[in-house]
Structures are given as structure tokens and as C-alpha cells.
Amino acid sequence: GTYSDGNTEQIRDSGIIWASSNDSVAAIDSAGLLTANSSASGVVTVSAQYGSFSTDSVVLVSGTDLSDIQVTSPSGSTMHNGTGMQIEVTGTFTDLSTLNITAMADFSINQQTLAAISSEGWLTALQSGAIEITASVGSLSSVPLAITIDPAWVPVGPLHFAASMPA
């Protein structure tokens, strides 16, 4: 834990409550020992709670090494100003298996005045223009994903036509 004066100390107390977001991939015991299932892979969030304090960490469980990452947008490469879309990161492993590792990625945008991206990969368009999003996990970085932000789409209300009869 970290005290208000900046000093840190390891908490060794049985009062810590540990949890794994997916026990079938990796389970954590009451002492905080995380054990991966040898036949499973995935991204697990491990959390610890001590009184009113809590923290969590994202852990990748895999039997092989991560060799490449790719950033994608399931919604396409164009969005309108003022809208949002989910960005995803797929990891490719040395055995050529793939896994969604968005929760582990760090994101960057080349034009931060045009868009913002959350740590969960939610992209929000702030101004029209062209951006590139890059994701990184550890020492690996993706090829940039190009997104075009078009001006805000303004819906036009229903059109009403008045029929006139010849006299």
C-alpha cells in the first residue's frame, strides 16, 4: 500500500480479498497466488480489496508467446464528429492462435485534438479530420489504424408535402 506521505509498504494481511474475473482461465487463492489453467487462454482481470481500498490488474494467460498485435474497428474506418466507436486489439501468438486483448492495450492517437480514446478502446470523435490509432502491448506496437472523421451528421426532420387539388 501507499501512505499519504508517499511511503509504501507491502500488505501481508489475511484481510485482502482476491478475485479473478474468470476462474476457468486463471484462479487466485486467498494468499494472492494466481494459477493458470493449463488448457485455457484469455485475458483475466485480477482484483484485490483491502478494507475500502481496491486495485485491479489485467493478466494475459496463454501457453505461447504474443508475437503480433493488430488494431481494428468493427464499425469501419469512417465516423462522424460527435460520435463514438469501439476499437479492438487482437493478439496473434507464436502458435498462430488469436485472442481479443483490448483490455491489455495502451492506445495512442496521432491527432489528439481530433479524437480521444479511453483505456477500454472507446474512440470519441471531437473534430473533423484524419487520425491514426496505434495500440501497444508490452514491447509490441500495431500498425496504425486510419480513421476519417466526417463533419457531424445533422438529421433533417420529416418532410411534409401538402397535396393541392386543381381548381
PDB file of N, CA and C in Angstrom, residues 23-90:
ATOM      1  N   ASP A  23     -12.346 -17.626 -13.415  1.00  0.00           N
ATOM      2  CA  ASP A  23     -11.643 -18.720 -12.741  1.00  0.00           C
ATOM      3  C   ASP A  23     -11.336 -19.893 -13.660  1.00  0.00           C
ATOM      4  N   SER A  24     -12.065 -20.029 -14.756  1.00  0.00           N
ATOM      5  CA  SER A  24     -11.782 -21.144 -15.671  1.00  0.00           C
ATOM      6  C   SER A  24     -10.499 -20.903 -16.469  1.00  0.00           C
ATOM      7  N   VAL A  25     -10.051 -19.649 -16.548  1.00  0.00           N
ATOM      8  CA  VAL A  25      -8.784 -19.324 -17.227  1.00  0.00           C
ATOM      9  C   VAL A  25      -7.651 -19.248 -16.211  1.00  0.00           C
ATOM     10  N   ALA A  26      -7.866 -18.541 -15.112  1.00  0.00           N
ATOM     11  CA  ALA A  26      -6.869 -18.426 -14.044  1.00  0.00           C
ATOM     12  C   ALA A  26      -7.595 -18.129 -12.738  1.00  0.00           C
ATOM     13  N   ALA A  27      -7.286 -18.913 -11.729  1.00  0.00           N
ATOM     14  CA  ALA A  27      -7.914 -18.742 -10.420  1.00  0.00           C
ATOM     15  C   ALA A  27      -6.889 -18.163  -9.451  1.00  0.00           C
ATOM     16  N   ILE A  28      -7.380 -17.417  -8.471  1.00  0.00           N
ATOM     17  CA  ILE A  28      -6.494 -16.826  -7.466  1.00  0.00           C
ATOM     18  C   ILE A  28      -6.939 -17.291  -6.090  1.00  0.00           C
ATOM     19  N   ASP A  29      -5.969 -17.673  -5.266  1.00  0.00           N
ATOM     20  CA  ASP A  29      -6.327 -18.179  -3.938  1.00  0.00           C
ATOM     21  C   ASP A  29      -6.303 -17.046  -2.911  1.00  0.00           C
ATOM     22  N   SER A  30      -6.610 -17.391  -1.663  1.00  0.00           N
ATOM     23  CA  SER A  30      -6.728 -16.382  -0.611  1.00  0.00           C
ATOM     24  C   SER A  30      -5.394 -15.716  -0.271  1.00  0.00           C
ATOM     25  N   ALA A  31      -4.281 -16.312  -0.699  1.00  0.00           N
ATOM     26  CA  ALA A  31      -2.960 -15.715  -0.472  1.00  0.00           C
ATOM     27  C   ALA A  31      -2.521 -14.841  -1.644  1.00  0.00           C
ATOM     28  N   GLY A  32      -3.329 -14.793  -2.707  1.00  0.00           N
ATOM     29  CA  GLY A  32      -2.992 -13.970  -3.865  1.00  0.00           C
ATOM     30  C   GLY A  32      -2.184 -14.692  -4.925  1.00  0.00           C
ATOM     31  N   LEU A  33      -2.096 -16.018  -4.852  1.00  0.00           N
ATOM     32  CA  LEU A  33      -1.357 -16.796  -5.851  1.00  0.00           C
ATOM     33  C   LEU A  33      -2.281 -17.093  -7.027  1.00  0.00           C
ATOM     34  N   LEU A  34      -1.908 -16.596  -8.201  1.00  0.00           N
ATOM     35  CA  LEU A  34      -2.690 -16.791  -9.415  1.00  0.00           C
ATOM     36  C   LEU A  34      -2.191 -18.045 -10.114  1.00  0.00           C
ATOM     37  N   THR A  35      -3.129 -18.952 -10.432  1.00  0.00           N
ATOM     38  CA  THR A  35      -2.770 -20.206 -11.103  1.00  0.00           C
ATOM     39  C   THR A  35      -3.555 -20.306 -12.391  1.00  0.00           C
ATOM     40  N   ALA A  36      -2.820 -20.402 -13.502  1.00  0.00           N
ATOM     41  CA  ALA A  36      -3.449 -20.500 -14.815  1.00  0.00           C
ATOM     42  C   ALA A  36      -3.885 -21.920 -15.089  1.00  0.00           C
ATOM     43  N   ASN A  37      -5.014 -22.068 -15.766  1.00  0.00           N
ATOM     44  CA  ASN A  37      -5.477 -23.364 -16.243  1.00  0.00           C
ATOM     45  C   ASN A  37      -4.619 -23.712 -17.459  1.00  0.00           C
ATOM     46  N   SER A  38      -3.965 -24.850 -17.439  1.00  0.00           N
ATOM     47  CA  SER A  38      -3.014 -25.196 -18.500  1.00  0.00           C
ATOM     48  C   SER A  38      -3.664 -25.365 -19.862  1.00  0.00           C
ATOM     49  N   SER A  39      -4.972 -25.575 -19.912  1.00  0.00           N
ATOM     50  CA  SER A  39      -5.626 -25.774 -21.202  1.00  0.00           C
ATOM     51  C   SER A  39      -6.426 -24.553 -21.658  1.00  0.00           C
ATOM     52  N   ALA A  40      -6.323 -23.459 -20.920  1.00  0.00           N
ATOM     53  CA  ALA A  40      -7.116 -22.277 -21.255  1.00  0.00           C
ATOM     54  C   ALA A  40      -6.207 -21.096 -21.574  1.00  0.00           C
ATOM     55  N   SER A  41      -6.768 -20.162 -22.329  1.00  0.00           N
ATOM     56  CA  SER A  41      -6.077 -18.899 -22.562  1.00  0.00           C
ATOM     57  C   SER A  41      -7.120 -17.801 -22.556  1.00  0.00           C
ATOM     58  N   GLY A  42      -6.681 -16.595 -22.239  1.00  0.00           N
ATOM     59  CA  GLY A  42      -7.606 -15.470 -22.207  1.00  0.00           C
ATOM     60  C   GLY A  42      -7.031 -14.315 -21.425  1.00  0.00           C
ATOM     61  N   VAL A  43      -7.810 -13.269 -21.328  1.00  0.00           N
ATOM     62  CA  VAL A  43      -7.445 -12.086 -20.556  1.00  0.00           C
ATOM     63  C   VAL A  43      -8.274 -12.107 -19.286  1.00  0.00           C
ATOM     64  N   VAL A  44      -7.600 -11.996 -18.154  1.00  0.00           N
ATOM     65  CA  VAL A  44      -8.250 -12.071 -16.850  1.00  0.00           C
ATOM     66  C   VAL A  44      -7.952 -10.787 -16.083  1.00  0.00           C
ATOM     67  N   THR A  45      -8.951 -10.250 -15.416  1.00  0.00           N
ATOM     68  CA  THR A  45      -8.738  -9.126 -14.517  1.00  0.00           C
ATOM     69  C   THR A  45      -8.657  -9.676 -13.101  1.00  0.00           C
ATOM     70  N   VAL A  46      -7.542  -9.407 -12.442  1.00  0.00           N
ATOM     71  CA  VAL A  46      -7.335  -9.840 -11.062  1.00  0.00           C
ATOM     72  C   VAL A  46      -7.528  -8.615 -10.182  1.00  0.00           C
ATOM     73  N   SER A  47      -8.334  -8.763  -9.133  1.00  0.00           N
ATOM     74  CA  SER A  47      -8.574  -7.630  -8.242  1.00  0.00           C
ATOM     75  C   SER A  47      -8.249  -8.000  -6.798  1.00  0.00           C
ATOM     76  N   ALA A  48      -7.853  -6.980  -6.055  1.00  0.00           N
ATOM     77  CA  ALA A  48      -7.571  -7.139  -4.629  1.00  0.00           C
ATOM     78  C   ALA A  48      -8.282  -6.023  -3.885  1.00  0.00           C
ATOM     79  N   GLN A  49      -8.920  -6.390  -2.779  1.00  0.00           N
ATOM     80  CA  GLN A  49      -9.613  -5.400  -1.958  1.00  0.00           C
ATOM     81  C   GLN A  49      -9.141  -5.550  -0.519  1.00  0.00           C
ATOM     82  N   TYR A  50      -8.805  -4.423   0.087  1.00  0.00           N
ATOM     83  CA  TYR A  50      -8.374  -4.387   1.483  1.00  0.00           C
ATOM     84  C   TYR A  50      -9.135  -3.248   2.150  1.00  0.00           C
ATOM     85  N   GLY A  51     -10.130  -3.593   2.913  1.00  0.00           N
ATOM     86  CA  GLY A  51     -10.985  -2.571   3.511  1.00  0.00           C
ATOM     87  C   GLY A  51     -11.686  -1.787   2.426  1.00  0.00           C
ATOM     88  N   SER A  52     -11.551  -0.468   2.438  1.00  0.00           N
ATOM     89  CA  SER A  52     -12.205   0.357   1.421  1.00  0.00           C
ATOM     90  C   SER A  52     -11.308   0.607   0.208  1.00  0.00           C
ATOM     91  N   PHE A  53     -10.116   0.017   0.192  1.00  0.00           N
ATOM     92  CA  PHE A  53      -9.177   0.203  -0.913  1.00  0.00           C
ATOM     93  C   PHE A  53      -9.220  -0.992  -1.846  1.00  0.00           C
ATOM     94  N   SER A  54      -9.115  -0.716  -3.148  1.00  0.00           N
ATOM     95  CA  SER A  54      -9.100  -1.820  -4.108  1.00  0.00           C
ATOM     96  C   SER A  54      -8.231  -1.446  -5.303  1.00  0.00           C
ATOM     97  N   THR A  55      -7.771  -2.464  -5.986  1.00  0.00           N
ATOM     98  CA  THR A  55      -6.987  -2.272  -7.203  1.00  0.00           C
ATOM     99  C   THR A  55      -7.207  -3.483  -8.089  1.00  0.00           C
ATOM    100  N   ASP A  56      -6.902  -3.331  -9.364  1.00  0.00           N
ATOM    101  CA  ASP A  56      -7.004  -4.477 -10.264  1.00  0.00           C
ATOM    102  C   ASP A  56      -5.888  -4.404 -11.295  1.00  0.00           C
ATOM    103  N   SER A  57      -5.659  -5.550 -11.920  1.00  0.00           N
ATOM    104  CA  SER A  57      -4.621  -5.666 -12.934  1.00  0.00           C
ATOM    105  C   SER A  57      -5.091  -6.659 -13.989  1.00  0.00           C
ATOM    106  N   VAL A  58      -4.750  -6.379 -15.238  1.00  0.00           N
ATOM    107  CA  VAL A  58      -5.127  -7.254 -16.341  1.00  0.00           C
ATOM    108  C   VAL A  58      -3.967  -8.200 -16.630  1.00  0.00           C
ATOM    109  N   VAL A  59      -4.279  -9.494 -16.747  1.00  0.00           N
ATOM    110  CA  VAL A  59      -3.266 -10.523 -16.951  1.00  0.00           C
ATOM    111  C   VAL A  59      -3.624 -11.327 -18.195  1.00  0.00           C
ATOM    112  N   LEU A  60      -2.640 -11.567 -19.052  1.00  0.00           N
ATOM    113  CA  LEU A  60      -2.815 -12.401 -20.230  1.00  0.00           C
ATOM    114  C   LEU A  60      -2.362 -13.805 -19.881  1.00  0.00           C
ATOM    115  N   VAL A  61      -3.236 -14.777 -20.115  1.00  0.00           N
ATOM    116  CA  VAL A  61      -2.919 -16.182 -19.846  1.00  0.00           C
ATOM    117  C   VAL A  61      -2.861 -16.901 -21.181  1.00  0.00           C
ATOM    118  N   SER A  62      -1.694 -17.457 -21.499  1.00  0.00           N
ATOM    119  CA  SER A  62      -1.524 -18.159 -22.765  1.00  0.00           C
ATOM    120  C   SER A  62      -0.373 -19.142 -22.641  1.00  0.00           C
ATOM    121  N   GLY A  63      -0.468 -20.236 -23.377  1.00  0.00           N
ATOM    122  CA  GLY A  63       0.602 -21.225 -23.394  1.00  0.00           C
ATOM    123  C   GLY A  63       1.704 -20.878 -24.367  1.00  0.00           C
ATOM    124  N   THR A  64       1.518 -19.828 -25.175  1.00  0.00           N
ATOM    125  CA  THR A  64       2.535 -19.412 -26.140  1.00  0.00           C
ATOM    126  C   THR A  64       2.779 -17.915 -26.013  1.00  0.00           C
ATOM    127  N   ASP A  65       3.798 -17.436 -26.699  1.00  0.00           N
ATOM    128  CA  ASP A  65       4.156 -16.022 -26.617  1.00  0.00           C
ATOM    129  C   ASP A  65       3.356 -15.179 -27.604  1.00  0.00           C
ATOM    130  N   LEU A  66       3.075 -13.963 -27.199  1.00  0.00           N
ATOM    131  CA  LEU A  66       2.420 -12.981 -28.068  1.00  0.00           C
ATOM    132  C   LEU A  66       3.447 -12.513 -29.095  1.00  0.00           C
ATOM    133  N   SER A  67       3.110 -12.605 -30.385  1.00  0.00           N
ATOM    134  CA  SER A  67       4.082 -12.254 -31.427  1.00  0.00           C
ATOM    135  C   SER A  67       3.681 -11.031 -32.252  1.00  0.00           C
ATOM    136  N   ASP A  68       2.384 -10.668 -32.276  1.00  0.00           N
ATOM    137  CA  ASP A  68       1.939  -9.542 -33.085  1.00  0.00           C
ATOM    138  C   ASP A  68       0.610  -9.043 -32.540  1.00  0.00           C
ATOM    139  N   ILE A  69       0.345  -7.750 -32.742  1.00  0.00           N
ATOM    140  CA  ILE A  69      -0.965  -7.204 -32.377  1.00  0.00           C
ATOM    141  C   ILE A  69      -1.501  -6.384 -33.542  1.00  0.00           C
ATOM    142  N   GLN A  70      -2.827  -6.399 -33.661  1.00  0.00           N
ATOM    143  CA  GLN A  70      -3.496  -5.658 -34.726  1.00  0.00           C
ATOM    144  C   GLN A  70      -4.644  -4.868 -34.121  1.00  0.00           C
ATOM    145  N   VAL A  71      -4.729  -3.588 -34.484  1.00  0.00           N
ATOM    146  CA  VAL A  71      -5.821  -2.738 -34.009  1.00  0.00           C
ATOM    147  C   VAL A  71      -6.846  -2.627 -35.135  1.00  0.00           C
ATOM    148  N   THR A  72      -8.131  -2.815 -34.789  1.00  0.00           N
ATOM    149  CA  THR A  72      -9.194  -2.801 -35.786  1.00  0.00           C
ATOM    150  C   THR A  72     -10.402  -2.036 -35.260  1.00  0.00           C
ATOM    151  N   SER A  73     -11.269  -1.685 -36.199  1.00  0.00           N
ATOM    152  CA  SER A  73     -12.542  -1.069 -35.862  1.00  0.00           C
ATOM    153  C   SER A  73     -13.643  -1.889 -36.517  1.00  0.00           C
ATOM    154  N   PRO A  74     -14.410  -2.635 -35.731  1.00  0.00           N
ATOM    155  CA  PRO A  74     -15.510  -3.412 -36.309  1.00  0.00           C
ATOM    156  C   PRO A  74     -16.552  -2.542 -37.006  1.00  0.00           C
ATOM    157  N   SER A  75     -16.599  -1.241 -36.671  1.00  0.00           N
ATOM    158  CA  SER A  75     -17.583  -0.332 -37.260  1.00  0.00           C
ATOM    159  C   SER A  75     -17.121   0.309 -38.553  1.00  0.00           C
ATOM    160  N   GLY A  76     -15.897   0.046 -38.978  1.00  0.00           N
ATOM    161  CA  GLY A  76     -15.393   0.632 -40.211  1.00  0.00           C
ATOM    162  C   GLY A  76     -14.367   1.723 -39.953  1.00  0.00           C
ATOM    163  N   SER A  77     -13.965   2.405 -41.028  1.00  0.00           N
ATOM    164  CA  SER A  77     -12.878   3.381 -40.924  1.00  0.00           C
ATOM    165  C   SER A  77     -13.352   4.830 -41.007  1.00  0.00           C
ATOM    166  N   THR A  78     -14.667   5.050 -40.960  1.00  0.00           N
ATOM    167  CA  THR A  78     -15.215   6.402 -41.013  1.00  0.00           C
ATOM    168  C   THR A  78     -16.220   6.584 -39.888  1.00  0.00           C
ATOM    169  N   MET A  79     -16.180   7.763 -39.270  1.00  0.00           N
ATOM    170  CA  MET A  79     -17.157   8.092 -38.236  1.00  0.00           C
ATOM    171  C   MET A  79     -17.495   9.574 -38.350  1.00  0.00           C
ATOM    172  N   HIS A  80     -18.553   9.988 -37.694  1.00  0.00           N
ATOM    173  CA  HIS A  80     -18.967  11.388 -37.718  1.00  0.00           C
ATOM    174  C   HIS A  80     -18.514  12.086 -36.440  1.00  0.00           C
ATOM    175  N   ASN A  81     -18.202  13.366 -36.572  1.00  0.00           N
ATOM    176  CA  ASN A  81     -17.839  14.172 -35.426  1.00  0.00           C
ATOM    177  C   ASN A  81     -18.948  14.087 -34.377  1.00  0.00           C
ATOM    178  N   GLY A  82     -18.552  13.938 -33.119  1.00  0.00           N
ATOM    179  CA  GLY A  82     -19.529  13.856 -32.033  1.00  0.00           C
ATOM    180  C   GLY A  82     -20.012  12.446 -31.742  1.00  0.00           C
ATOM    181  N   THR A  83     -19.547  11.459 -32.500  1.00  0.00           N
ATOM    182  CA  THR A  83     -19.966  10.073 -32.267  1.00  0.00           C
ATOM    183  C   THR A  83     -18.802   9.283 -31.678  1.00  0.00           C
ATOM    184  N   GLY A  84     -19.072   8.031 -31.327  1.00  0.00           N
ATOM    185  CA  GLY A  84     -18.050   7.154 -30.772  1.00  0.00           C
ATOM    186  C   GLY A  84     -18.109   5.784 -31.401  1.00  0.00           C
ATOM    187  N   MET A  85     -17.014   5.046 -31.276  1.00  0.00           N
ATOM    188  CA  MET A  85     -16.962   3.666 -31.756  1.00  0.00           C
ATOM    189  C   MET A  85     -15.937   2.885 -30.951  1.00  0.00           C
ATOM    190  N   GLN A  86     -16.143   1.575 -30.894  1.00  0.00           N
ATOM    191  CA  GLN A  86     -15.233   0.699 -30.174  1.00  0.00           C
ATOM    192  C   GLN A  86     -14.055   0.323 -31.066  1.00  0.00           C
ATOM    193  N   ILE A  87     -12.855   0.415 -30.523  1.00  0.00           N
ATOM    194  CA  ILE A  87     -11.641  -0.042 -31.189  1.00  0.00           C
ATOM    195  C   ILE A  87     -11.216  -1.326 -30.490  1.00  0.00           C
ATOM    196  N   GLU A  88     -10.768  -2.323 -31.256  1.00  0.00           N
ATOM    197  CA  GLU A  88     -10.378  -3.607 -30.682  1.00  0.00           C
ATOM    198  C   GLU A  88      -8.944  -3.939 -31.045  1.00  0.00           C
ATOM    199  N   VAL A  89      -8.309  -4.713 -30.175  1.00  0.00           N
ATOM    200  CA  VAL A  89      -6.944  -5.173 -30.406  1.00  0.00           C
ATOM    201  C   VAL A  89      -6.943  -6.694 -30.364  1.00  0.00           C
ATOM    202  N   THR A  90      -6.400  -7.288 -31.415  1.00  0.00           N
ATOM    203  CA  THR A  90      -6.284  -8.744 -31.497  1.00  0.00           C
ATOM    204  C   THR A  90      -4.817  -9.118 -31.397  1.00  0.00           C
TER     205      THR A  90
END
